[in-house]
PDB file of C-alpha atoms and ligand atoms in Angstrom:
ATOM      1  CA  MET A   1      33.230 -22.422   5.876  1.00 45.00           C
ATOM      2  CA  PRO A   2      34.671 -20.630   8.931  1.00 49.00           C
ATOM      3  CA  TRP A   3      32.172 -20.576  11.784  1.00 50.00           C
ATOM      4  CA  ARG A   4      32.053 -16.799  12.010  1.00 47.00           C
ATOM      5  CA  LEU A   5      31.132 -16.482   8.367  1.00 46.00           C
ATOM      6  CA  PHE A   6      28.518 -19.156   8.805  1.00 46.00           C
ATOM      7  CA  ILE A   7      26.639 -17.373  11.561  1.00 44.00           C
ATOM      8  CA  ARG A   8      26.705 -14.121   9.622  1.00 42.00           C
ATOM      9  CA  MET A   9      25.134 -15.862   6.661  1.00 48.00           C
ATOM     10  CA  LYS A  10      21.497 -14.846   6.739  1.00 79.00           C
ATOM     11  CA  VAL A  11      19.841 -13.361   3.732  1.00 90.00           C
ATOM     12  CA  SER A  12      22.183 -11.295   1.606  1.00 91.00           C
ATOM     13  CA  PRO A  13      20.410  -7.970   0.929  1.00 91.00           C
ATOM     14  CA  LYS A  14      19.430  -7.555  -2.712  1.00 93.00           C
ATOM     15  CA  LYS A  15      18.952  -4.017  -3.885  1.00 91.00           C
ATOM     16  CA  TYR A  16      16.734  -4.893  -6.839  1.00 92.00           C
ATOM     17  CA  LEU A  17      14.245  -6.487  -4.425  1.00 94.00           C
ATOM     18  CA  GLY A  18      14.176  -3.414  -2.219  1.00 90.00           C
ATOM     19  CA  GLN A  19      15.693  -5.344   0.668  1.00 94.00           C
ATOM     20  CA  HIS A  20      16.480  -3.212   3.688  1.00 95.00           C
ATOM     21  CA  PHE A  21      16.144  -5.280   6.818  1.00 95.00           C
ATOM     22  CA  LEU A  22      14.815  -3.648   9.950  1.00 96.00           C
ATOM     23  CA  VAL A  23      17.171  -4.264  12.855  1.00 95.00           C
ATOM     24  CA  ASP A  24      15.493  -2.185  15.552  1.00 95.00           C
ATOM     25  CA  GLU A  25      13.221  -4.321  17.733  1.00 95.00           C
ATOM     26  CA  ASN A  26      11.560  -1.304  19.220  1.00 96.00           C
ATOM     27  CA  ILE A  27      10.356  -0.055  15.831  1.00 97.00           C
ATOM     28  CA  ALA A  28       9.328  -3.592  14.913  1.00 97.00           C
ATOM     29  CA  SER A  29       7.095  -3.745  18.017  1.00 97.00           C
ATOM     30  CA  ARG A  30       5.553  -0.369  17.238  1.00 98.00           C
ATOM     31  CA  ILE A  31       4.616  -1.567  13.771  1.00 98.00           C
ATOM     32  CA  VAL A  32       3.177  -4.864  14.982  1.00 98.00           C
ATOM     33  CA  ASP A  33       1.298  -3.115  17.819  1.00 98.00           C
ATOM     34  CA  ALA A  34      -0.410  -0.845  15.293  1.00 98.00           C
ATOM     35  CA  PHE A  35      -1.881  -3.913  13.620  1.00 98.00           C
ATOM     36  CA  SER A  36      -4.967  -5.429  15.224  1.00 97.00           C
ATOM     37  CA  PRO A  37      -6.990  -7.576  12.855  1.00 96.00           C
ATOM     38  CA  GLU A  38     -10.342  -8.846  14.066  1.00 95.00           C
ATOM     39  CA  ALA A  39     -10.811 -12.444  15.137  1.00 91.00           C
ATOM     40  CA  GLY A  40     -11.476 -14.675  12.141  1.00 90.00           C
ATOM     41  CA  GLU A  41      -9.316 -12.651   9.768  1.00 96.00           C
ATOM     42  CA  LYS A  42      -6.163 -14.029   8.265  1.00 98.00           C
ATOM     43  CA  ALA A  43      -3.065 -11.849   8.448  1.00 98.00           C
ATOM     44  CA  LEU A  44      -0.692 -11.653   5.499  1.00 98.00           C
ATOM     45  CA  GLU A  45       2.835 -10.320   5.796  1.00 98.00           C
ATOM     46  CA  ILE A  46       4.255  -9.009   2.532  1.00 98.00           C
ATOM     47  CA  GLY A  47       8.041  -9.334   2.276  1.00 98.00           C
ATOM     48  CA  PRO A  48       9.005 -10.849   5.647  1.00 98.00           C
ATOM     49  CA  GLY A  49      12.688 -10.837   4.618  1.00 97.00           C
ATOM     50  CA  THR A  50      14.652 -11.948   7.661  1.00 96.00           C
ATOM     51  CA  GLY A  51      11.557 -12.106   9.838  1.00 97.00           C
ATOM     52  CA  VAL A  52      11.965  -9.207  12.243  1.00 96.00           C
ATOM     53  CA  LEU A  53       8.203  -8.527  12.243  1.00 98.00           C
ATOM     54  CA  THR A  54       7.351 -12.167  11.648  1.00 98.00           C
ATOM     55  CA  ARG A  55       8.584 -13.395  15.000  1.00 96.00           C
ATOM     56  CA  THR A  56       6.164 -11.225  16.987  1.00 96.00           C
ATOM     57  CA  LEU A  57       3.389 -11.712  14.441  1.00 98.00           C
ATOM     58  CA  LEU A  58       3.652 -15.499  14.758  1.00 98.00           C
ATOM     59  CA  ARG A  59       3.533 -15.246  18.522  1.00 97.00           C
ATOM     60  CA  ARG A  60       0.261 -13.330  18.237  1.00 97.00           C
ATOM     61  CA  TYR A  61      -1.445 -14.907  15.239  1.00 97.00           C
ATOM     62  CA  GLY A  62       0.193 -18.337  14.904  1.00 97.00           C
ATOM     63  CA  ASP A  63      -1.323 -20.330  12.100  1.00 97.00           C
ATOM     64  CA  ASN A  64      -3.481 -17.373  11.050  1.00 97.00           C
ATOM     65  CA  LEU A  65      -0.392 -15.629   9.701  1.00 98.00           C
ATOM     66  CA  LEU A  66       0.584 -16.167   6.072  1.00 98.00           C
ATOM     67  CA  MET A  67       3.803 -14.776   4.644  1.00 98.00           C
ATOM     68  CA  ILE A  68       4.896 -14.124   1.081  1.00 98.00           C
ATOM     69  CA  ASP A  69       8.364 -13.155  -0.080  1.00 98.00           C
ATOM     70  CA  ILE A  70       9.664 -13.187  -3.636  1.00 98.00           C
ATOM     71  CA  ASP A  71      13.182 -14.062  -2.516  1.00 97.00           C
ATOM     72  CA  LYS A  72      13.899 -17.801  -2.313  1.00 97.00           C
ATOM     73  CA  GLU A  73      16.816 -17.145   0.002  1.00 96.00           C
ATOM     74  CA  SER A  74      14.491 -15.398   2.398  1.00 97.00           C
ATOM     75  CA  THR A  75      11.756 -18.054   2.355  1.00 97.00           C
ATOM     76  CA  ALA A  76      14.328 -20.841   2.832  1.00 96.00           C
ATOM     77  CA  TYR A  77      15.813 -18.928   5.761  1.00 97.00           C
ATOM     78  CA  LEU A  78      12.393 -18.330   7.343  1.00 97.00           C
ATOM     79  CA  LYS A  79      11.329 -21.947   6.953  1.00 97.00           C
ATOM     80  CA  LYS A  80      14.376 -22.952   8.952  1.00 96.00           C
ATOM     81  CA  LYS A  81      13.797 -20.250  11.503  1.00 96.00           C
ATOM     82  CA  PHE A  82      10.085 -21.009  11.971  1.00 97.00           C
ATOM     83  CA  PRO A  83       9.770 -24.720  11.033  1.00 97.00           C
ATOM     84  CA  LYS A  84       6.388 -25.060  12.713  1.00 98.00           C
ATOM     85  CA  TYR A  85       4.902 -22.576  10.253  1.00 98.00           C
ATOM     86  CA  SER A  86       6.812 -23.489   7.113  1.00 98.00           C
ATOM     87  CA  HIS A  87       3.551 -24.374   5.315  1.00 98.00           C
ATOM     88  CA  ASN A  88       2.451 -20.741   5.722  1.00 98.00           C
ATOM     89  CA  ILE A  89       5.611 -19.306   4.154  1.00 98.00           C
ATOM     90  CA  LEU A  90       5.059 -18.744   0.447  1.00 98.00           C
ATOM     91  CA  GLN A  91       7.617 -17.880  -2.156  1.00 98.00           C
ATOM     92  CA  GLY A  92       6.248 -15.650  -4.899  1.00 98.00           C
ATOM     93  CA  ASP A  93       5.314 -12.209  -6.125  1.00 98.00           C
ATOM     94  CA  PHE A  94       2.600 -10.520  -4.094  1.00 98.00           C
ATOM     95  CA  LEU A  95       1.593  -8.500  -7.157  1.00 98.00           C
ATOM     96  CA  SER A  96       0.663 -11.568  -9.160  1.00 97.00           C
ATOM     97  CA  MET A  97      -0.812 -13.750  -6.418  1.00 97.00           C
ATOM     98  CA  SER A  98      -4.542 -14.280  -6.007  1.00 97.00           C
ATOM     99  CA  LEU A  99      -5.772 -13.214  -2.584  1.00 97.00           C
ATOM    100  CA  ALA A 100      -9.043 -15.050  -3.173  1.00 95.00           C
ATOM    101  CA  LYS A 101      -7.179 -18.322  -3.720  1.00 95.00           C
ATOM    102  CA  LEU A 102      -5.097 -17.737  -0.623  1.00 95.00           C
ATOM    103  CA  HIS A 103      -8.072 -17.476   1.673  1.00 95.00           C
ATOM    104  CA  ASN A 104     -11.804 -17.351   1.225  1.00 94.00           C
ATOM    105  CA  GLY A 105     -12.451 -14.506   3.667  1.00 96.00           C
ATOM    106  CA  PRO A 106     -10.926 -11.302   5.022  1.00 98.00           C
ATOM    107  CA  ILE A 107      -7.147 -10.900   4.935  1.00 98.00           C
ATOM    108  CA  SER A 108      -5.457  -8.002   6.709  1.00 98.00           C
ATOM    109  CA  ILE A 109      -2.044  -6.986   5.447  1.00 98.00           C
ATOM    110  CA  ILE A 110       1.151  -5.953   7.196  1.00 98.00           C
ATOM    111  CA  GLY A 111       4.699  -5.426   6.031  1.00 98.00           C
ATOM    112  CA  ASN A 112       7.721  -3.306   5.484  1.00 98.00           C
ATOM    113  CA  PHE A 113       6.934  -3.039   1.840  1.00 98.00           C
ATOM    114  CA  PRO A 114       9.555  -3.208  -0.908  1.00 96.00           C
ATOM    115  CA  TYR A 115       9.679   0.499  -1.782  1.00 94.00           C
ATOM    116  CA  ASN A 116      10.091   0.000  -5.516  1.00 94.00           C
ATOM    117  CA  ILE A 117       6.609  -1.520  -5.746  1.00 97.00           C
ATOM    118  CA  SER A 118       4.722   0.124  -2.884  1.00 96.00           C
ATOM    119  CA  SER A 119       2.300   2.032  -5.135  1.00 96.00           C
ATOM    120  CA  GLN A 120       1.515  -1.163  -7.039  1.00 98.00           C
ATOM    121  CA  ILE A 121       0.881  -2.936  -3.744  1.00 98.00           C
ATOM    122  CA  PHE A 122      -1.705  -0.285  -2.872  1.00 98.00           C
ATOM    123  CA  PHE A 123      -3.348  -0.501  -6.308  1.00 97.00           C
ATOM    124  CA  LYS A 124      -3.648  -4.241  -5.818  1.00 98.00           C
ATOM    125  CA  ILE A 125      -5.130  -3.728  -2.365  1.00 98.00           C
ATOM    126  CA  LEU A 126      -7.690  -1.349  -3.901  1.00 96.00           C
ATOM    127  CA  GLU A 127      -8.739  -4.052  -6.347  1.00 96.00           C
ATOM    128  CA  ASN A 128      -9.222  -6.395  -3.398  1.00 97.00           C
ATOM    129  CA  ARG A 129     -10.649  -3.814  -1.025  1.00 97.00           C
ATOM    130  CA  ASP A 130     -13.647  -5.913  -0.049  1.00 96.00           C
ATOM    131  CA  THR A 131     -11.442  -8.632   1.394  1.00 97.00           C
ATOM    132  CA  VAL A 132      -8.751  -6.389   2.916  1.00 98.00           C
ATOM    133  CA  PRO A 133     -10.098  -4.638   6.040  1.00 98.00           C
ATOM    134  CA  LEU A 134      -6.794  -3.380   7.476  1.00 98.00           C
ATOM    135  CA  ILE A 135      -3.282  -2.553   6.279  1.00 98.00           C
ATOM    136  CA  VAL A 136      -0.267  -1.524   8.317  1.00 98.00           C
ATOM    137  CA  GLY A 137       2.643  -0.863   6.020  1.00 98.00           C
ATOM    138  CA  MET A 138       5.989   0.847   5.963  1.00 98.00           C
ATOM    139  CA  VAL A 139       6.737   2.819   2.828  1.00 98.00           C
ATOM    140  CA  GLN A 140       9.145   5.505   1.707  1.00 97.00           C
ATOM    141  CA  LYS A 141       8.343   8.705   3.623  1.00 97.00           C
ATOM    142  CA  GLU A 142       7.316  10.657   0.507  1.00 96.00           C
ATOM    143  CA  VAL A 143       4.933   7.910  -0.530  1.00 97.00           C
ATOM    144  CA  GLY A 144       3.435   7.845   2.967  1.00 98.00           C
ATOM    145  CA  GLU A 145       2.955  11.612   2.848  1.00 97.00           C
ATOM    146  CA  ARG A 146       1.363  11.400  -0.578  1.00 96.00           C
ATOM    147  CA  ILE A 147      -1.038   8.645   0.374  1.00 97.00           C
ATOM    148  CA  SER A 148      -2.142  10.329   3.585  1.00 97.00           C
ATOM    149  CA  ALA A 149      -2.433  13.842   2.150  1.00 97.00           C
ATOM    150  CA  GLY A 150      -5.759  15.606   1.798  1.00 96.00           C
ATOM    151  CA  PRO A 151      -7.069  18.091  -0.775  1.00 96.00           C
ATOM    152  CA  GLY A 152      -5.194  21.361  -1.029  1.00 94.00           C
ATOM    153  CA  SER A 153      -1.868  19.737  -0.277  1.00 93.00           C
ATOM    154  CA  LYS A 154       0.904  19.599  -2.873  1.00 92.00           C
ATOM    155  CA  THR A 155       1.463  15.910  -2.188  1.00 94.00           C
ATOM    156  CA  TYR A 156      -2.214  14.944  -2.601  1.00 96.00           C
ATOM    157  CA  GLY A 157      -2.472  12.625  -5.602  1.00 95.00           C
ATOM    158  CA  ILE A 158      -4.092   9.694  -7.370  1.00 96.00           C
ATOM    159  CA  LEU A 159      -3.504   7.152  -4.619  1.00 96.00           C
ATOM    160  CA  SER A 160      -4.663   9.539  -1.881  1.00 97.00           C
ATOM    161  CA  VAL A 161      -8.004  10.041  -3.635  1.00 98.00           C
ATOM    162  CA  LEU A 162      -8.584   6.430  -4.641  1.00 97.00           C
ATOM    163  CA  LEU A 163      -7.525   4.999  -1.287  1.00 98.00           C
ATOM    164  CA  SER A 164      -9.347   7.541   0.851  1.00 96.00           C
ATOM    165  CA  ALA A 165     -12.562   6.731  -1.002  1.00 97.00           C
ATOM    166  CA  PHE A 166     -12.484   3.325   0.686  1.00 98.00           C
ATOM    167  CA  TYR A 167     -10.065   3.568   3.617  1.00 98.00           C
ATOM    168  CA  ASP A 168      -9.435   5.817   6.605  1.00 98.00           C
ATOM    169  CA  ILE A 169      -5.750   6.629   6.338  1.00 98.00           C
ATOM    170  CA  GLU A 170      -3.423   7.414   9.239  1.00 98.00           C
ATOM    171  CA  TYR A 171       0.221   8.477   9.026  1.00 98.00           C
ATOM    172  CA  LEU A 172       1.519   6.825  12.201  1.00 98.00           C
ATOM    173  CA  PHE A 173       5.207   7.714  12.449  1.00 98.00           C
ATOM    174  CA  THR A 174       8.444   8.419  10.607  1.00 98.00           C
ATOM    175  CA  VAL A 175      11.375   5.986  10.635  1.00 98.00           C
ATOM    176  CA  GLU A 176      15.026   6.963  10.166  1.00 98.00           C
ATOM    177  CA  PRO A 177      17.339   5.087   7.760  1.00 97.00           C
ATOM    178  CA  GLU A 178      19.748   3.966  10.523  1.00 97.00           C
ATOM    179  CA  VAL A 179      17.356   1.328  11.857  1.00 97.00           C
ATOM    180  CA  PHE A 180      17.812  -0.742   8.681  1.00 96.00           C
ATOM    181  CA  ASP A 181      20.627  -2.888   7.401  1.00 94.00           C
ATOM    182  CA  PRO A 182      21.626  -1.765   4.842  1.00 94.00           C
ATOM    183  CA  PRO A 183      20.190   1.736   5.463  1.00 95.00           C
ATOM    184  CA  PRO A 184      18.068   3.075   2.608  1.00 95.00           C
ATOM    185  CA  LYS A 185      18.805   6.517   1.181  1.00 95.00           C
ATOM    186  CA  VAL A 186      15.422   7.832   2.254  1.00 96.00           C
ATOM    187  CA  ARG A 187      13.372   8.135   5.409  1.00 98.00           C
ATOM    188  CA  SER A 188      10.389   5.852   5.860  1.00 98.00           C
ATOM    189  CA  SER A 189       6.898   6.105   7.269  1.00 98.00           C
ATOM    190  CA  VAL A 190       4.370   3.736   8.726  1.00 98.00           C
ATOM    191  CA  LEU A 191       0.768   4.004   7.579  1.00 98.00           C
ATOM    192  CA  ARG A 192      -2.430   2.400   8.774  1.00 98.00           C
ATOM    193  CA  LEU A 193      -5.432   2.051   6.487  1.00 98.00           C
ATOM    194  CA  THR A 194      -8.770   0.903   7.856  1.00 98.00           C
ATOM    195  CA  ARG A 195     -11.630   0.062   5.526  1.00 98.00           C
ATOM    196  CA  ASN A 196     -14.481   2.584   5.782  1.00 98.00           C
ATOM    197  CA  ASN A 197     -18.196   1.949   5.238  1.00 96.00           C
ATOM    198  CA  THR A 198     -18.317   2.824   1.548  1.00 96.00           C
ATOM    199  CA  ASN A 199     -19.254  -0.249  -0.466  1.00 94.00           C
ATOM    200  CA  HIS A 200     -19.661   1.485  -3.790  1.00 94.00           C
ATOM    201  CA  LEU A 201     -19.159   5.018  -4.943  1.00 95.00           C
ATOM    202  CA  PRO A 202     -22.439   6.622  -5.996  1.00 95.00           C
ATOM    203  CA  CYS A 203     -20.935   7.133  -9.462  1.00 97.00           C
ATOM    204  CA  ASN A 204     -19.371   4.954 -12.154  1.00 96.00           C
ATOM    205  CA  GLU A 205     -16.037   3.890 -10.762  1.00 95.00           C
ATOM    206  CA  THR A 206     -14.251   3.462 -14.081  1.00 95.00           C
ATOM    207  CA  ILE A 207     -15.082   7.016 -15.114  1.00 96.00           C
ATOM    208  CA  PHE A 208     -14.203   8.284 -11.622  1.00 97.00           C
ATOM    209  CA  THR A 209     -10.767   6.646 -11.776  1.00 96.00           C
ATOM    210  CA  ARG A 210     -10.160   7.985 -15.279  1.00 96.00           C
ATOM    211  CA  ILE A 211     -10.982  11.533 -14.207  1.00 97.00           C
ATOM    212  CA  VAL A 212      -8.808  11.322 -11.098  1.00 97.00           C
ATOM    213  CA  LYS A 213      -5.879   9.950 -13.101  1.00 97.00           C
ATOM    214  CA  LEU A 214      -6.191  12.453 -15.941  1.00 97.00           C
ATOM    215  CA  GLY A 215      -6.620  15.298 -13.476  1.00 97.00           C
ATOM    216  CA  PHE A 216      -3.458  14.489 -11.564  1.00 97.00           C
ATOM    217  CA  GLN A 217      -1.373  13.637 -14.618  1.00 96.00           C
ATOM    218  CA  ASN A 218      -1.735  17.333 -15.428  1.00 94.00           C
ATOM    219  CA  ARG A 219      -1.921  18.587 -11.888  1.00 92.00           C
ATOM    220  CA  ARG A 220      -0.846  22.137 -12.681  1.00 94.00           C
ATOM    221  CA  LYS A 221      -3.601  22.587 -15.218  1.00 96.00           C
ATOM    222  CA  THR A 222      -7.213  23.360 -14.478  1.00 97.00           C
ATOM    223  CA  LEU A 223      -9.535  20.392 -14.963  1.00 97.00           C
ATOM    224  CA  ARG A 224     -10.886  22.165 -18.038  1.00 96.00           C
ATOM    225  CA  ASN A 225      -7.497  21.628 -19.688  1.00 96.00           C
ATOM    226  CA  ALA A 226      -6.472  18.440 -17.937  1.00 97.00           C
ATOM    227  CA  LEU A 227      -9.630  16.635 -19.076  1.00 96.00           C
ATOM    228  CA  LYS A 228      -9.495  17.887 -22.666  1.00 94.00           C
ATOM    229  CA  SER A 229      -9.011  14.432 -24.168  1.00 94.00           C
ATOM    230  CA  LEU A 230     -12.456  13.456 -22.839  1.00 94.00           C
ATOM    231  CA  ASN A 231     -14.132  15.975 -25.187  1.00 93.00           C
ATOM    232  CA  LEU A 232     -16.574  16.998 -22.512  1.00 93.00           C
ATOM    233  CA  PRO A 233     -19.666  18.866 -23.703  1.00 91.00           C
ATOM    234  CA  GLU A 234     -20.134  22.574 -23.138  1.00 92.00           C
ATOM    235  CA  GLU A 235     -22.526  22.165 -20.198  1.00 92.00           C
ATOM    236  CA  ILE A 236     -19.760  20.408 -18.244  1.00 94.00           C
ATOM    237  CA  HIS A 237     -17.044  22.751 -19.472  1.00 92.00           C
ATOM    238  CA  LYS A 238     -18.811  25.765 -18.065  1.00 93.00           C
ATOM    239  CA  LEU A 239     -19.077  24.331 -14.525  1.00 96.00           C
ATOM    240  CA  ASP A 240     -17.096  26.308 -11.932  1.00 96.00           C
ATOM    241  CA  ILE A 241     -15.414  23.155 -10.696  1.00 97.00           C
ATOM    242  CA  LEU A 242     -13.660  22.751 -14.062  1.00 97.00           C
ATOM    243  CA  GLY A 243     -11.733  25.917 -13.256  1.00 97.00           C
ATOM    244  CA  LYS A 244     -10.104  24.141 -10.311  1.00 97.00           C
ATOM    245  CA  ARG A 245      -7.097  21.847 -10.292  1.00 97.00           C
ATOM    246  CA  ALA A 246      -7.357  18.155  -9.342  1.00 98.00           C
ATOM    247  CA  GLU A 247      -5.407  18.742  -6.137  1.00 97.00           C
ATOM    248  CA  GLN A 248      -8.172  21.046  -4.874  1.00 97.00           C
ATOM    249  CA  LEU A 249     -10.908  18.401  -5.133  1.00 98.00           C
ATOM    250  CA  SER A 250     -12.086  16.051  -2.384  1.00 97.00           C
ATOM    251  CA  VAL A 251     -13.316  12.521  -3.052  1.00 97.00           C
ATOM    252  CA  GLU A 252     -16.876  13.918  -2.862  1.00 97.00           C
ATOM    253  CA  ASP A 253     -16.061  16.621  -5.440  1.00 97.00           C
ATOM    254  CA  PHE A 254     -14.649  14.016  -7.828  1.00 98.00           C
ATOM    255  CA  THR A 255     -17.715  11.844  -7.240  1.00 97.00           C
ATOM    256  CA  GLU A 256     -20.143  14.680  -7.988  1.00 97.00           C
ATOM    257  CA  LEU A 257     -18.251  15.669 -11.103  1.00 97.00           C
ATOM    258  CA  THR A 258     -18.293  12.054 -12.318  1.00 97.00           C
ATOM    259  CA  GLU A 259     -22.046  11.859 -11.729  1.00 96.00           C
ATOM    260  CA  LYS A 260     -22.595  14.977 -13.815  1.00 96.00           C
ATOM    261  CA  ILE A 261     -20.411  13.688 -16.634  1.00 95.00           C
ATOM    262  CA  GLU A 262     -22.155  10.319 -16.570  1.00 94.00           C
ATOM    263  CA  LEU A 263     -25.502  12.040 -16.866  1.00 92.00           C
ATOM    264  CA  VAL A 264     -24.592  14.024 -19.969  1.00 90.00           C
ATOM    265  CA  TRP A 265     -22.866  11.027 -21.556  1.00 89.00           C
ATOM    266  CA  LYS A 266     -25.994   8.959 -21.023  1.00 85.00           C
ATOM    267  CA  ASN A 267     -28.227  11.499 -22.779  1.00 80.00           C
TER     268      ASN A 267
HETATM  269  N1  LIG B   1      10.075  -7.172   6.493  1.00 96.13           N
HETATM  270  C1  LIG B   1      11.529  -7.240   6.417  1.00 96.13           C
HETATM  271  C2  LIG B   1      12.063  -6.981   5.000  1.00 96.13           C
HETATM  272  C3  LIG B   1      11.671  -5.701   4.334  1.00 96.13           C
HETATM  273  S1  LIG B   1      12.514  -5.507   2.794  1.00 96.13           S
HETATM  274  C4  LIG B   1      12.128  -6.296   7.419  1.00 96.13           C
HETATM  275  O1  LIG B   1      11.424  -5.421   7.933  1.00 96.13           O
HETATM  276  O2  LIG B   1      13.302  -6.408   7.731  1.00 96.13           O
HETATM  277  C5  LIG B   1      11.258  -5.906   1.614  1.00 96.13           C
HETATM  278  C6  LIG B   1      11.011  -7.404   1.437  1.00 96.13           C
HETATM  279  O3  LIG B   1      10.064  -7.560   0.379  1.00 96.13           O
HETATM  280  C7  LIG B   1      12.233  -8.199   1.010  1.00 96.13           C
HETATM  281  O4  LIG B   1      12.356  -9.345   1.819  1.00 96.13           O
HETATM  282  C8  LIG B   1      11.972  -8.592  -0.459  1.00 96.13           C
HETATM  283  O5  LIG B   1      12.535  -9.826  -0.841  1.00 96.13           O
HETATM  284  C9  LIG B   1      10.456  -8.648  -0.476  1.00 96.13           C
HETATM  285  N2  LIG B   1       9.860  -8.434  -1.803  1.00 96.13           N
HETATM  286  C10 LIG B   1      10.307  -7.652  -2.815  1.00 96.13           C
HETATM  287  N3  LIG B   1       9.470  -7.682  -3.866  1.00 96.13           N
HETATM  288  C11 LIG B   1       8.449  -8.520  -3.510  1.00 96.13           C
HETATM  289  C12 LIG B   1       7.261  -8.979  -4.174  1.00 96.13           C
HETATM  290  N4  LIG B   1       6.951  -8.573  -5.398  1.00 96.13           N
HETATM  291  N5  LIG B   1       6.436  -9.853  -3.529  1.00 96.13           N
HETATM  292  C13 LIG B   1       6.751 -10.287  -2.264  1.00 96.13           C
HETATM  293  N6  LIG B   1       7.850  -9.873  -1.586  1.00 96.13           N
HETATM  294  C14 LIG B   1       8.690  -9.014  -2.196  1.00 96.13           C
END
């Protein structure tokens, strides 16, 4: 193989894995600087790819950094690049891995997430919220706007409600496509989520999630119509809040509504 080709050979970007490699060191530092796990926490990088964030992360967290990438080409490349930490480089699917098996204690998460699965990553984080105190992640700009939106906004949705019940969410900054190779078609955003003090919602969480999901699946309808399939009794139907749309409700409003529904379902 000609030498020039050899040195260019890194990880060939695969579209179906959402691979867009960050090539701007300055942006990489801004992302890593936004991440400050507490002592004693493990850090997990999702999708290290060619390791642009990994290099700085390893300098700061050393053996406390774990990495998972689904792409064998990437993990092989990283093991060569960071031989001292090869035992911390895992090949696999973040969505199907067990965080509890990875480490028996808190794990903070960082990464330029594969955009095709970023919502699923956040749903998985929600399931593991008691072991994930901090997340700094890059996502597609629209997704970042949706997640960080509050009630009343057109982009406020299921993930914004569910995540903000348990995390403080900050939209840190926007990233242009040119800083990636290959550049994605969309702009990106960096978010930081910090676990809040809520251990449990005061209401039944399964019912809460069902109401939030149903409400937003029919976001143009009033809750009275959007929640029809639940066959709610008249005393709930006549509540003023049922005349509102899901996007107008805060986490507290959804919680109160769930409590009321629970009460009538119990009786
Ligand atoms: N962090 C790198 C790469 C970002 S691209 C950078 O900033 O340059 C997204 C990365 O996520 C790719 O390396 C891709 O292989 C990886 N990836 C895609 N799906 C994944 C999954 N399900 N689990 C773990 N990693 C995944």
